[in-house]
C-alpha cells in the first residue's frame, strides 16, 4: 500500500517537473521575461518602445524574441496602416495569464535587491 502511494507521488511529481520544464522552454533566455514585461505594463507597445525598455537588447535579438513569443501565442503582432508603417505588440489572452507571474517576479526582485544591496 505504501509503495503504491510513493509511486503515485513520484508520477505526480514528474508531471509537475515536466510542466516546469515546458514553462522554462517557452520563457527561457535572457530577454523573454523583460520583453513580456514591457508589453504587459503598457498593454500595447511598438518595437522601438520595447527596444528602449529592455536595456542591452539588439534589434535582431528583439525581433527573434518577439517572433518566438508570437509562435507560442503569448503576443499578437499588428501592422498599423501608418506612414511609416508602425508595428504594435500586445499580449494575447493566453499571454495575459503571465501577468501574475510578472507581478510576483517584480515584487520578489524588489525585495531581493533590498536584502542583497539594501536599495
PDB file of C-alpha atoms in Angstrom:
ATOM      1  CA  UNK A   1       0.000   0.000   0.000  1.00  0.00           C
ATOM      2  CA  UNK A   2       2.720   2.459   0.982  1.00  0.00           C
ATOM      3  CA  UNK A   3       4.748   1.673  -2.148  1.00  0.00           C
ATOM      4  CA  UNK A   4       1.709   2.433  -4.317  1.00  0.00           C
ATOM      5  CA  UNK A   5       1.351   5.882  -2.708  1.00  0.00           C
ATOM      6  CA  UNK A   6       5.040   6.612  -3.260  1.00  0.00           C
ATOM      7  CA  UNK A   7       4.780   5.666  -6.956  1.00  0.00           C
ATOM      8  CA  UNK A   8       1.689   7.859  -7.341  1.00  0.00           C
ATOM      9  CA  UNK A   9       3.518  10.772  -5.671  1.00  0.00           C
ATOM     10  CA  UNK A  10       6.538  10.265  -7.963  1.00  0.00           C
ATOM     11  CA  UNK A  11       4.269  10.144 -11.018  1.00  0.00           C
ATOM     12  CA  UNK A  12       2.580  13.397  -9.988  1.00  0.00           C
ATOM     13  CA  UNK A  13       5.959  14.994  -9.230  1.00  0.00           C
ATOM     14  CA  UNK A  14       7.226  14.052 -12.709  1.00  0.00           C
ATOM     15  CA  UNK A  15       4.165  15.715 -14.221  1.00  0.00           C
ATOM     16  CA  UNK A  16       4.903  18.891 -12.237  1.00  0.00           C
ATOM     17  CA  UNK A  17       8.582  18.845 -13.214  1.00  0.00           C
ATOM     18  CA  UNK A  18       7.607  18.393 -16.874  1.00  0.00           C
ATOM     19  CA  UNK A  19       5.258  21.385 -16.553  1.00  0.00           C
ATOM     20  CA  UNK A  20       8.100  23.493 -15.111  1.00  0.00           C
ATOM     21  CA  UNK A  21      10.357  22.425 -17.988  1.00  0.00           C
ATOM     22  CA  UNK A  22       7.639  23.280 -20.543  1.00  0.00           C
ATOM     23  CA  UNK A  23       7.284  26.729 -18.971  1.00  0.00           C
ATOM     24  CA  UNK A  24      11.035  27.299 -18.973  1.00  0.00           C
ATOM     25  CA  UNK A  25      11.291  26.186 -22.614  1.00  0.00           C
ATOM     26  CA  UNK A  26       8.810  28.905 -23.611  1.00  0.00           C
ATOM     27  CA  UNK A  27      10.208  31.652 -21.341  1.00  0.00           C
ATOM     28  CA  UNK A  28      13.912  30.772 -21.489  1.00  0.00           C
ATOM     29  CA  UNK A  29      16.717  33.094 -22.426  1.00  0.00           C
ATOM     30  CA  UNK A  30      17.967  36.412 -21.220  1.00  0.00           C
ATOM     31  CA  UNK A  31      15.249  38.600 -22.717  1.00  0.00           C
ATOM     32  CA  UNK A  32      11.815  36.949 -22.898  1.00  0.00           C
ATOM     33  CA  UNK A  33      10.555  37.911 -19.440  1.00  0.00           C
ATOM     34  CA  UNK A  34      11.757  41.502 -19.933  1.00  0.00           C
ATOM     35  CA  UNK A  35      10.064  41.736 -23.350  1.00  0.00           C
ATOM     36  CA  UNK A  36       6.813  40.291 -21.961  1.00  0.00           C
ATOM     37  CA  UNK A  37       7.035  42.705 -19.012  1.00  0.00           C
ATOM     38  CA  UNK A  38       7.406  45.721 -21.290  1.00  0.00           C
ATOM     39  CA  UNK A  39       4.277  44.753 -23.208  1.00  0.00           C
ATOM     40  CA  UNK A  40       2.490  43.734 -20.006  1.00  0.00           C
ATOM     41  CA  UNK A  41       2.981  47.060 -18.221  1.00  0.00           C
ATOM     42  CA  UNK A  42       1.828  49.185 -21.164  1.00  0.00           C
ATOM     43  CA  UNK A  43      -0.729  46.855 -22.837  1.00  0.00           C
ATOM     44  CA  UNK A  44       0.406  47.809 -26.352  1.00  0.00           C
ATOM     45  CA  UNK A  45       3.988  48.578 -27.352  1.00  0.00           C
ATOM     46  CA  UNK A  46       5.790  49.463 -30.541  1.00  0.00           C
ATOM     47  CA  UNK A  47       9.043  47.732 -31.437  1.00  0.00           C
ATOM     48  CA  UNK A  48      11.079  50.856 -30.616  1.00  0.00           C
ATOM     49  CA  UNK A  49       9.349  51.217 -27.224  1.00  0.00           C
ATOM     50  CA  UNK A  50      10.278  47.654 -26.260  1.00  0.00           C
ATOM     51  CA  UNK A  51      13.820  48.254 -27.540  1.00  0.00           C
ATOM     52  CA  UNK A  52      14.073  51.265 -25.192  1.00  0.00           C
ATOM     53  CA  UNK A  53      12.567  49.382 -22.235  1.00  0.00           C
ATOM     54  CA  UNK A  54      14.850  46.334 -22.437  1.00  0.00           C
ATOM     55  CA  UNK A  55      18.374  47.561 -21.722  1.00  0.00           C
ATOM     56  CA  UNK A  56      21.057  45.897 -23.817  1.00  0.00           C
ATOM     57  CA  UNK A  57      18.889  44.001 -26.322  1.00  0.00           C
ATOM     58  CA  UNK A  58      19.760  44.370 -30.017  1.00  0.00           C
ATOM     59  CA  UNK A  59      17.244  44.901 -32.832  1.00  0.00           C
ATOM     60  CA  UNK A  60      17.986  41.437 -34.205  1.00  0.00           C
ATOM     61  CA  UNK A  61      17.554  39.735 -30.815  1.00  0.00           C
ATOM     62  CA  UNK A  62      14.334  41.618 -30.044  1.00  0.00           C
ATOM     63  CA  UNK A  63      12.954  40.617 -33.430  1.00  0.00           C
ATOM     64  CA  UNK A  64      13.847  36.952 -32.754  1.00  0.00           C
ATOM     65  CA  UNK A  65      12.305  37.006 -29.253  1.00  0.00           C
ATOM     66  CA  UNK A  66       9.094  38.640 -30.492  1.00  0.00           C
ATOM     67  CA  UNK A  67       8.748  36.000 -33.235  1.00  0.00           C
ATOM     68  CA  UNK A  68       9.185  33.183 -30.706  1.00  0.00           C
ATOM     69  CA  UNK A  69       6.647  34.739 -28.330  1.00  0.00           C
ATOM     70  CA  UNK A  70       4.226  35.075 -31.243  1.00  0.00           C
ATOM     71  CA  UNK A  71       4.732  31.413 -32.235  1.00  0.00           C
ATOM     72  CA  UNK A  72       3.912  30.451 -28.632  1.00  0.00           C
ATOM     73  CA  UNK A  73       0.723  32.536 -28.822  1.00  0.00           C
ATOM     74  CA  UNK A  74       1.810  34.859 -26.000  1.00  0.00           C
ATOM     75  CA  UNK A  75       1.835  38.059 -28.052  1.00  0.00           C
ATOM     76  CA  UNK A  76      -0.040  39.388 -31.057  1.00  0.00           C
ATOM     77  CA  UNK A  77       1.654  41.476 -33.745  1.00  0.00           C
ATOM     78  CA  UNK A  78      -0.396  44.120 -35.538  1.00  0.00           C
ATOM     79  CA  UNK A  79       0.826  46.147 -38.503  1.00  0.00           C
ATOM     80  CA  UNK A  80      -0.791  49.587 -38.439  1.00  0.00           C
ATOM     81  CA  UNK A  81      -1.549  51.455 -41.654  1.00  0.00           C
ATOM     82  CA  UNK A  82       0.584  54.496 -40.883  1.00  0.00           C
ATOM     83  CA  UNK A  83       3.404  56.300 -42.672  1.00  0.00           C
ATOM     84  CA  UNK A  84       5.936  54.960 -41.928  1.00  0.00           C
ATOM     85  CA  UNK A  85       4.348  51.615 -41.087  1.00  0.00           C
ATOM     86  CA  UNK A  86       4.081  51.002 -37.339  1.00  0.00           C
ATOM     87  CA  UNK A  87       4.130  47.536 -35.778  1.00  0.00           C
ATOM     88  CA  UNK A  88       2.417  47.138 -32.431  1.00  0.00           C
ATOM     89  CA  UNK A  89       2.608  44.238 -29.982  1.00  0.00           C
ATOM     90  CA  UNK A  90       0.174  43.207 -27.281  1.00  0.00           C
ATOM     91  CA  UNK A  91      -0.359  40.179 -25.094  1.00  0.00           C
ATOM     92  CA  UNK A  92      -2.877  37.601 -26.251  1.00  0.00           C
ATOM     93  CA  UNK A  93      -5.449  36.299 -23.762  1.00  0.00           C
ATOM     94  CA  UNK A  94      -3.067  33.385 -23.194  1.00  0.00           C
ATOM     95  CA  UNK A  95      -0.172  35.817 -22.717  1.00  0.00           C
ATOM     96  CA  UNK A  96      -2.165  37.788 -20.144  1.00  0.00           C
ATOM     97  CA  UNK A  97      -2.151  34.699 -17.928  1.00  0.00           C
ATOM     98  CA  UNK A  98       1.529  35.546 -17.264  1.00  0.00           C
ATOM     99  CA  UNK A  99       0.540  38.822 -15.534  1.00  0.00           C
ATOM    100  CA  UNK A 100       0.552  37.212 -12.071  1.00  0.00           C
ATOM    101  CA  UNK A 101       3.989  35.719 -12.683  1.00  0.00           C
ATOM    102  CA  UNK A 102       5.339  39.089 -13.872  1.00  0.00           C
ATOM    103  CA  UNK A 103       3.866  40.829 -10.806  1.00  0.00           C
ATOM    104  CA  UNK A 104       5.340  38.173  -8.488  1.00  0.00           C
ATOM    105  CA  UNK A 105       8.765  38.413 -10.153  1.00  0.00           C
ATOM    106  CA  UNK A 106       8.654  42.211  -9.806  1.00  0.00           C
ATOM    107  CA  UNK A 107       7.791  42.031  -6.103  1.00  0.00           C
ATOM    108  CA  UNK A 108      10.395  39.331  -5.491  1.00  0.00           C
ATOM    109  CA  UNK A 109      13.062  41.317  -7.375  1.00  0.00           C
ATOM    110  CA  UNK A 110      12.376  44.446  -5.303  1.00  0.00           C
ATOM    111  CA  UNK A 111      12.643  42.500  -2.048  1.00  0.00           C
ATOM    112  CA  UNK A 112      15.715  40.602  -3.224  1.00  0.00           C
ATOM    113  CA  UNK A 113      17.503  43.839  -4.154  1.00  0.00           C
ATOM    114  CA  UNK A 114      16.719  45.274  -0.693  1.00  0.00           C
ATOM    115  CA  UNK A 115      18.031  42.155   1.004  1.00  0.00           C
ATOM    116  CA  UNK A 116      21.225  41.938  -1.042  1.00  0.00           C
ATOM    117  CA  UNK A 117      22.254  45.576  -1.552  1.00  0.00           C
ATOM    118  CA  UNK A 118      19.883  47.479   0.698  1.00  0.00           C
ATOM    119  CA  UNK A 119      18.136  49.543  -2.016  1.00  0.00           C
TER     120      UNK A 119
END
